DNA sequence: TGCACTTTGGCAACAGCGTTGCTTAAGTGG
DNA sequence: CCACTTAAGCAACGCTGTTGCCAAAGTGCA
């Protein structure tokens, strides 16, 4: 559980790995925490309602708060410029409900996707819509100084090009605050430690081992920075983008990894190690894998792809996915990555067939659906930006 | 996550599967919720402190609440008879701290373990200590009426024999309330639905399919009832009993199942299906399993046990456990069940060896420890009782 | 033995949360 | 035009944890 946060303001975002807390450090709640909890709850519902908006009374019904409480809270949010009135609904015999809408420009976040050979930066608004984007080639082997320099430069370009330009177009009380960048979310291939923002053993680039990327970037940029694995960021983006329940995002590219969303939150584990789906053994004493073990899903799956046997690759992937579905009672499997994008239908069909077979044997109800994840190319960068937006909407651990 | 509960009192425990809530229904928080959240937090720390007790100031430090707030809350808890002063600590140069302790007799809960051929009832106090116990043979095939009759009778015996007798021994303000039974937790082999308290396809006993066990028992007993899988109850009991972090309890008896504790809470999934560890495929196209599939861990493991090859059984179990550790970033593996109990050292050694091999290959830090779970025979029944105590201590979803 | 000092923990006043009771605003329908 | 319905704000309220202050209960040195 998460619980409702500590007393601190709540808008700050990232906080340094604090406290000696053994295991789960649950904190007491005061009135400030209560206030920000409820505000975040309403903001989350407003975000989900999107451009359509939502009325005060529906907010009250969905949260269990009294209509008067919703009025008070939304009034504060309006004063802060985060919410605005936007028309009315049709009357049902009395005064029509006023529709409230999130103000997208009330805040922005930067998402950075660092891949082995490429860098992608997006600037998104509160609703997650992309307001600016840049791509650049990248060589992780060029060293920290060169890479960080490029990253800072690209981020500066995107922010300057979009937020500043838009600042004039949206006048109003404190226009500067409205375009404020809440911070930067960084997503990259593991292994890494999201709680301390430190890299571990970046494959093929020993110089990055133990590099405190989060703190270093935060120092150079002067805004909060959050670090996470690429698959976790993608999963978070999908969860925010509307996918509900517990699901797994399986990413098949040059490797095979997963992002897990359980109970509405990304499950990372204490060492950000969760989601190591590819090195699940599904064939005891099978063919050797690059990890040193034998019979890993990744090895079997990629070997089949290399042979051109997509159906077998999909079947193997499906068997691994079935193990995961049974172990965690997952509602949905989403597929992504370059290899899947090359033959989406065959992968969906093959994985789905394996899952259906499992479900039928067990006599379980409806089989678990399989789909291709949306927004492939920018998904990780957009999800990275959500690492910063999530706390605003009450997803402290999401 | 969990969040802080809805406005309702908080002491009631089970609530019927309410609301049309799509996915996670997060509710707003009011002052009542805040109050019970903080009270539960303190009670949880007091429970962990056990017989040793804990001072007000340490409670304040650990929760982040002000000392004055802790004083107010603990004063309420003392008025309710749940907490008492118990001596003082050594002075550090000023007034010594007063030690507070949970009053074990302030509440009791019944735990019921329904197995295929046996029934076990325990009565535990607030600290989880067993205050009464009964065992009886059981035939699930005898039909609902006979089974429920036996269950109600056995529970009545345990409660009458322990709580009532103790009621006189602990005089004080409203002694009746102090021995109040909060409710009954029921644990049994799956599949079942813990949110609705309904059974599904009890293996070999089709008559129980769809039986609303929770509501039927609640009706006959007149107290709240909570239903869960036996492995989940055992895992909950272990979590309360002091195991920390994320862990998996692997139960190897006539079958192979698991209870997962992630982020301090039992992970059940939407359909109580999580923990299906035994039918994880680790040998594609391997030997057939009773479930209709091929190469399941359960089939391989139990076949090895039947051959008398315990080392191979442990190795197979370890490979399955390694998959789980990697997928979820688990901190600890606990083993239990009759088959493990017969040769505990060899299982621990074999499973540990498989996990160590994985950890070494990946260059991960310290390997994941493997231990035998404590309190074998009564563990499930005691965990079942915790299903009712958990909400008192702020583990609504635990 | 007495006095200065430290630390604990309760009392009283307070700001701020959601709630309740009531009033005003803004529609529909006969 | 008026009765009725529904939405939403104002004011008073109860209750939360917080703050400022003070009594209680120890230690330790003169």
PDB file of N, CA and C (backbone and C1' of nucleotides) in Angstrom, chain C residues 3-25:
ATOM      1  P    DC C   3      17.278  25.215  47.200  1.00  0.00           P
ATOM      2  O5'  DC C   3      17.878  25.513  45.765  1.00  0.00           O
ATOM      3  C5'  DC C   3      19.281  25.607  45.591  1.00  0.00           C
ATOM      4  C4'  DC C   3      19.665  25.213  44.179  1.00  0.00           C
ATOM      5  C3'  DC C   3      18.685  25.708  43.097  1.00  0.00           C
ATOM      6  O3'  DC C   3      19.408  26.285  42.046  1.00  0.00           O
ATOM      7  C1'  DC C   3      19.087  23.401  42.840  1.00  0.00           C
ATOM      8  P    DA C   4      18.693  27.213  40.970  1.00  0.00           P
ATOM      9  O5'  DA C   4      19.355  26.729  39.599  1.00  0.00           O
ATOM     10  C5'  DA C   4      20.759  26.480  39.544  1.00  0.00           C
ATOM     11  C4'  DA C   4      21.048  25.494  38.424  1.00  0.00           C
ATOM     12  C3'  DA C   4      20.306  25.810  37.121  1.00  0.00           C
ATOM     13  O3'  DA C   4      21.209  25.694  36.033  1.00  0.00           O
ATOM     14  C1'  DA C   4      19.840  23.593  37.790  1.00  0.00           C
ATOM     15  P    DC C   5      20.776  26.063  34.542  1.00  0.00           P
ATOM     16  O5'  DC C   5      20.459  24.642  33.898  1.00  0.00           O
ATOM     17  C5'  DC C   5      21.434  23.606  34.007  1.00  0.00           C
ATOM     18  C4'  DC C   5      20.830  22.303  33.535  1.00  0.00           C
ATOM     19  C3'  DC C   5      19.993  22.423  32.248  1.00  0.00           C
ATOM     20  O3'  DC C   5      20.646  21.708  31.208  1.00  0.00           O
ATOM     21  C1'  DC C   5      18.938  21.040  33.887  1.00  0.00           C
ATOM     22  P    DT C   6      19.994  21.702  29.707  1.00  0.00           P
ATOM     23  O5'  DT C   6      19.249  20.291  29.685  1.00  0.00           O
ATOM     24  C5'  DT C   6      19.943  19.117  30.097  1.00  0.00           C
ATOM     25  C4'  DT C   6      18.999  17.940  30.058  1.00  0.00           C
ATOM     26  C3'  DT C   6      18.157  17.836  28.786  1.00  0.00           C
ATOM     27  O3'  DT C   6      18.289  16.536  28.253  1.00  0.00           O
ATOM     28  C1'  DT C   6      16.765  17.704  30.720  1.00  0.00           C
ATOM     29  P    DT C   7      17.793  16.225  26.738  1.00  0.00           P
ATOM     30  O5'  DT C   7      16.369  15.560  26.986  1.00  0.00           O
ATOM     31  C5'  DT C   7      16.292  14.387  27.774  1.00  0.00           C
ATOM     32  C4'  DT C   7      14.855  14.125  28.165  1.00  0.00           C
ATOM     33  C3'  DT C   7      13.853  14.151  27.010  1.00  0.00           C
ATOM     34  O3'  DT C   7      13.366  12.832  26.802  1.00  0.00           O
ATOM     35  C1'  DT C   7      13.018  15.233  28.950  1.00  0.00           C
ATOM     36  P    DT C   8      12.215  12.538  25.746  1.00  0.00           P
ATOM     37  O5'  DT C   8      10.910  12.496  26.681  1.00  0.00           O
ATOM     38  C5'  DT C   8      10.880  11.628  27.798  1.00  0.00           C
ATOM     39  C4'  DT C   8       9.587  11.800  28.571  1.00  0.00           C
ATOM     40  C3'  DT C   8       8.309  11.592  27.754  1.00  0.00           C
ATOM     41  O3'  DT C   8       7.475  10.703  28.451  1.00  0.00           O
ATOM     42  C1'  DT C   8       8.228  13.655  28.897  1.00  0.00           C
ATOM     43  P    DG C   9       6.226  10.022  27.696  1.00  0.00           P
ATOM     44  O5'  DG C   9       5.069  11.067  27.946  1.00  0.00           O
ATOM     45  C5'  DG C   9       4.558  11.224  29.255  1.00  0.00           C
ATOM     46  C4'  DG C   9       3.599  12.384  29.280  1.00  0.00           C
ATOM     47  C3'  DG C   9       2.522  12.372  28.184  1.00  0.00           C
ATOM     48  O3'  DG C   9       1.298  12.760  28.751  1.00  0.00           O
ATOM     49  C1'  DG C   9       3.577  14.426  28.212  1.00  0.00           C
ATOM     50  P    DG C  10      -0.072  12.195  28.181  1.00  0.00           P
ATOM     51  O5'  DG C  10      -1.142  13.188  28.830  1.00  0.00           O
ATOM     52  C5'  DG C  10      -1.058  13.487  30.212  1.00  0.00           C
ATOM     53  C4'  DG C  10      -1.342  14.971  30.441  1.00  0.00           C
ATOM     54  C3'  DG C  10      -2.642  15.465  29.784  1.00  0.00           C
ATOM     55  O3'  DG C  10      -3.375  16.219  30.735  1.00  0.00           O
ATOM     56  C1'  DG C  10      -0.822  16.839  29.148  1.00  0.00           C
ATOM     57  P    DC C  11      -4.924  16.550  30.475  1.00  0.00           P
ATOM     58  O5'  DC C  11      -4.949  18.125  30.282  1.00  0.00           O
ATOM     59  C5'  DC C  11      -4.282  18.954  31.242  1.00  0.00           C
ATOM     60  C4'  DC C  11      -4.329  20.406  30.792  1.00  0.00           C
ATOM     61  C3'  DC C  11      -5.641  20.800  30.098  1.00  0.00           C
ATOM     62  O3'  DC C  11      -6.081  22.038  30.613  1.00  0.00           O
ATOM     63  C1'  DC C  11      -3.786  21.303  28.701  1.00  0.00           C
ATOM     64  P    DA C  12      -7.514  22.634  30.168  1.00  0.00           P
ATOM     65  O5'  DA C  12      -7.096  23.705  29.073  1.00  0.00           O
ATOM     66  C5'  DA C  12      -6.037  24.618  29.354  1.00  0.00           C
ATOM     67  C4'  DA C  12      -5.852  25.575  28.180  1.00  0.00           C
ATOM     68  C3'  DA C  12      -7.143  25.922  27.440  1.00  0.00           C
ATOM     69  O3'  DA C  12      -7.124  27.297  27.089  1.00  0.00           O
ATOM     70  C1'  DA C  12      -5.598  24.973  25.941  1.00  0.00           C
ATOM     71  P    DA C  13      -8.395  27.982  26.367  1.00  0.00           P
ATOM     72  O5'  DA C  13      -7.742  28.457  24.989  1.00  0.00           O
ATOM     73  C5'  DA C  13      -6.476  29.120  25.004  1.00  0.00           C
ATOM     74  C4'  DA C  13      -5.924  29.213  23.588  1.00  0.00           C
ATOM     75  C3'  DA C  13      -6.945  29.671  22.539  1.00  0.00           C
ATOM     76  O3'  DA C  13      -6.334  30.597  21.664  1.00  0.00           O
ATOM     77  C1'  DA C  13      -6.010  27.619  21.895  1.00  0.00           C
ATOM     78  P    DC C  14      -7.178  31.236  20.454  1.00  0.00           P
ATOM     79  O5'  DC C  14      -6.715  30.345  19.205  1.00  0.00           O
ATOM     80  C5'  DC C  14      -5.324  30.045  19.061  1.00  0.00           C
ATOM     81  C4'  DC C  14      -5.092  29.266  17.785  1.00  0.00           C
ATOM     82  C3'  DC C  14      -6.051  29.604  16.637  1.00  0.00           C
ATOM     83  O3'  DC C  14      -5.310  30.003  15.503  1.00  0.00           O
ATOM     84  C1'  DC C  14      -5.886  27.260  16.951  1.00  0.00           C
ATOM     85  P    DA C  15      -6.085  30.774  14.313  1.00  0.00           P
ATOM     86  O5'  DA C  15      -5.773  29.810  13.081  1.00  0.00           O
ATOM     87  C5'  DA C  15      -4.425  29.413  12.829  1.00  0.00           C
ATOM     88  C4'  DA C  15      -4.414  28.256  11.834  1.00  0.00           C
ATOM     89  C3'  DA C  15      -5.256  28.486  10.582  1.00  0.00           C
ATOM     90  O3'  DA C  15      -4.574  27.942   9.465  1.00  0.00           O
ATOM     91  C1'  DA C  15      -6.058  26.585  11.728  1.00  0.00           C
ATOM     92  P    DG C  16      -5.191  28.058   7.992  1.00  0.00           P
ATOM     93  O5'  DG C  16      -5.852  26.627   7.766  1.00  0.00           O
ATOM     94  C5'  DG C  16      -5.058  25.468   7.914  1.00  0.00           C
ATOM     95  C4'  DG C  16      -5.927  24.248   7.698  1.00  0.00           C
ATOM     96  C3'  DG C  16      -6.904  24.388   6.516  1.00  0.00           C
ATOM     97  O3'  DG C  16      -6.927  23.178   5.793  1.00  0.00           O
ATOM     98  C1'  DG C  16      -8.084  23.841   8.472  1.00  0.00           C
ATOM     99  P    DC C  17      -7.509  23.141   4.332  1.00  0.00           P
ATOM    100  O5'  DC C  17      -8.450  21.862   4.397  1.00  0.00           O
ATOM    101  C5'  DC C  17      -7.866  20.583   4.584  1.00  0.00           C
ATOM    102  C4'  DC C  17      -8.868  19.636   5.198  1.00  0.00           C
ATOM    103  C3'  DC C  17     -10.197  19.571   4.455  1.00  0.00           C
ATOM    104  O3'  DC C  17     -10.131  18.583   3.434  1.00  0.00           O
ATOM    105  C1'  DC C  17     -10.506  19.664   6.838  1.00  0.00           C
ATOM    106  P    DG C  18     -11.240  18.494   2.319  1.00  0.00           P
ATOM    107  O5'  DG C  18     -12.466  17.856   3.087  1.00  0.00           O
ATOM    108  C5'  DG C  18     -12.401  16.489   3.499  1.00  0.00           C
ATOM    109  C4'  DG C  18     -13.626  16.156   4.347  1.00  0.00           C
ATOM    110  C3'  DG C  18     -14.948  16.102   3.582  1.00  0.00           C
ATOM    111  O3'  DG C  18     -15.753  15.053   4.120  1.00  0.00           O
ATOM    112  C1'  DG C  18     -15.085  17.738   5.259  1.00  0.00           C
ATOM    113  P    DT C  19     -17.297  14.858   3.662  1.00  0.00           P
ATOM    114  O5'  DT C  19     -18.113  15.636   4.782  1.00  0.00           O
ATOM    115  C5'  DT C  19     -18.036  15.182   6.132  1.00  0.00           C
ATOM    116  C4'  DT C  19     -19.166  15.756   6.961  1.00  0.00           C
ATOM    117  C3'  DT C  19     -20.560  15.629   6.329  1.00  0.00           C
ATOM    118  O3'  DT C  19     -21.467  15.143   7.310  1.00  0.00           O
ATOM    119  C1'  DT C  19     -20.100  17.905   6.859  1.00  0.00           C
ATOM    120  P    DT C  20     -22.988  14.809   6.857  1.00  0.00           P
ATOM    121  O5'  DT C  20     -23.819  16.070   7.345  1.00  0.00           O
ATOM    122  C5'  DT C  20     -23.712  16.503   8.699  1.00  0.00           C
ATOM    123  C4'  DT C  20     -24.451  17.807   8.900  1.00  0.00           C
ATOM    124  C3'  DT C  20     -25.842  17.855   8.266  1.00  0.00           C
ATOM    125  O3'  DT C  20     -26.796  18.205   9.259  1.00  0.00           O
ATOM    126  C1'  DT C  20     -24.592  19.791   7.685  1.00  0.00           C
ATOM    127  P    DG C  21     -28.374  18.195   8.907  1.00  0.00           P
ATOM    128  O5'  DG C  21     -28.691  19.747   8.682  1.00  0.00           O
ATOM    129  C5'  DG C  21     -28.315  20.687   9.681  1.00  0.00           C
ATOM    130  C4'  DG C  21     -28.738  22.082   9.263  1.00  0.00           C
ATOM    131  C3'  DG C  21     -30.096  22.142   8.548  1.00  0.00           C
ATOM    132  O3'  DG C  21     -30.825  23.262   9.031  1.00  0.00           O
ATOM    133  C1'  DG C  21     -28.428  23.075   7.164  1.00  0.00           C
ATOM    134  P    DC C  22     -32.275  23.595   8.434  1.00  0.00           P
ATOM    135  O5'  DC C  22     -31.990  24.760   7.394  1.00  0.00           O
ATOM    136  C5'  DC C  22     -31.275  25.931   7.831  1.00  0.00           C
ATOM    137  C4'  DC C  22     -30.855  26.761   6.641  1.00  0.00           C
ATOM    138  C3'  DC C  22     -31.988  27.139   5.692  1.00  0.00           C
ATOM    139  O3'  DC C  22     -32.189  28.552   5.756  1.00  0.00           O
ATOM    140  C1'  DC C  22     -30.036  26.479   4.509  1.00  0.00           C
ATOM    141  P    DT C  23     -33.336  29.223   4.817  1.00  0.00           P
ATOM    142  O5'  DT C  23     -32.481  29.866   3.642  1.00  0.00           O
ATOM    143  C5'  DT C  23     -31.289  30.604   3.955  1.00  0.00           C
ATOM    144  C4'  DT C  23     -30.587  31.003   2.661  1.00  0.00           C
ATOM    145  C3'  DT C  23     -31.520  31.601   1.602  1.00  0.00           C
ATOM    146  O3'  DT C  23     -30.927  32.793   1.086  1.00  0.00           O
ATOM    147  C1'  DT C  23     -30.307  29.791   0.681  1.00  0.00           C
ATOM    148  P    DT C  24     -31.817  33.683   0.070  1.00  0.00           P
ATOM    149  O5'  DT C  24     -31.076  33.453  -1.303  1.00  0.00           O
ATOM    150  C5'  DT C  24     -29.661  33.687  -1.392  1.00  0.00           C
ATOM    151  C4'  DT C  24     -29.127  33.150  -2.712  1.00  0.00           C
ATOM    152  C3'  DT C  24     -29.871  33.657  -3.954  1.00  0.00           C
ATOM    153  O3'  DT C  24     -28.910  34.108  -4.900  1.00  0.00           O
ATOM    154  C1'  DT C  24     -29.732  31.305  -3.986  1.00  0.00           C
ATOM    155  P    DA C  25     -29.391  34.648  -6.313  1.00  0.00           P
ATOM    156  O5'  DA C  25     -29.033  33.423  -7.284  1.00  0.00           O
ATOM    157  C5'  DA C  25     -27.707  32.912  -7.279  1.00  0.00           C
ATOM    158  C4'  DA C  25     -27.565  31.870  -8.371  1.00  0.00           C
ATOM    159  C3'  DA C  25     -28.149  32.264  -9.718  1.00  0.00           C
ATOM    160  O3'  DA C  25     -27.266  31.803 -10.732  1.00  0.00           O
ATOM    161  C1'  DA C  25     -29.181  30.278  -8.966  1.00  0.00           C
TER     162       DA C  25
END
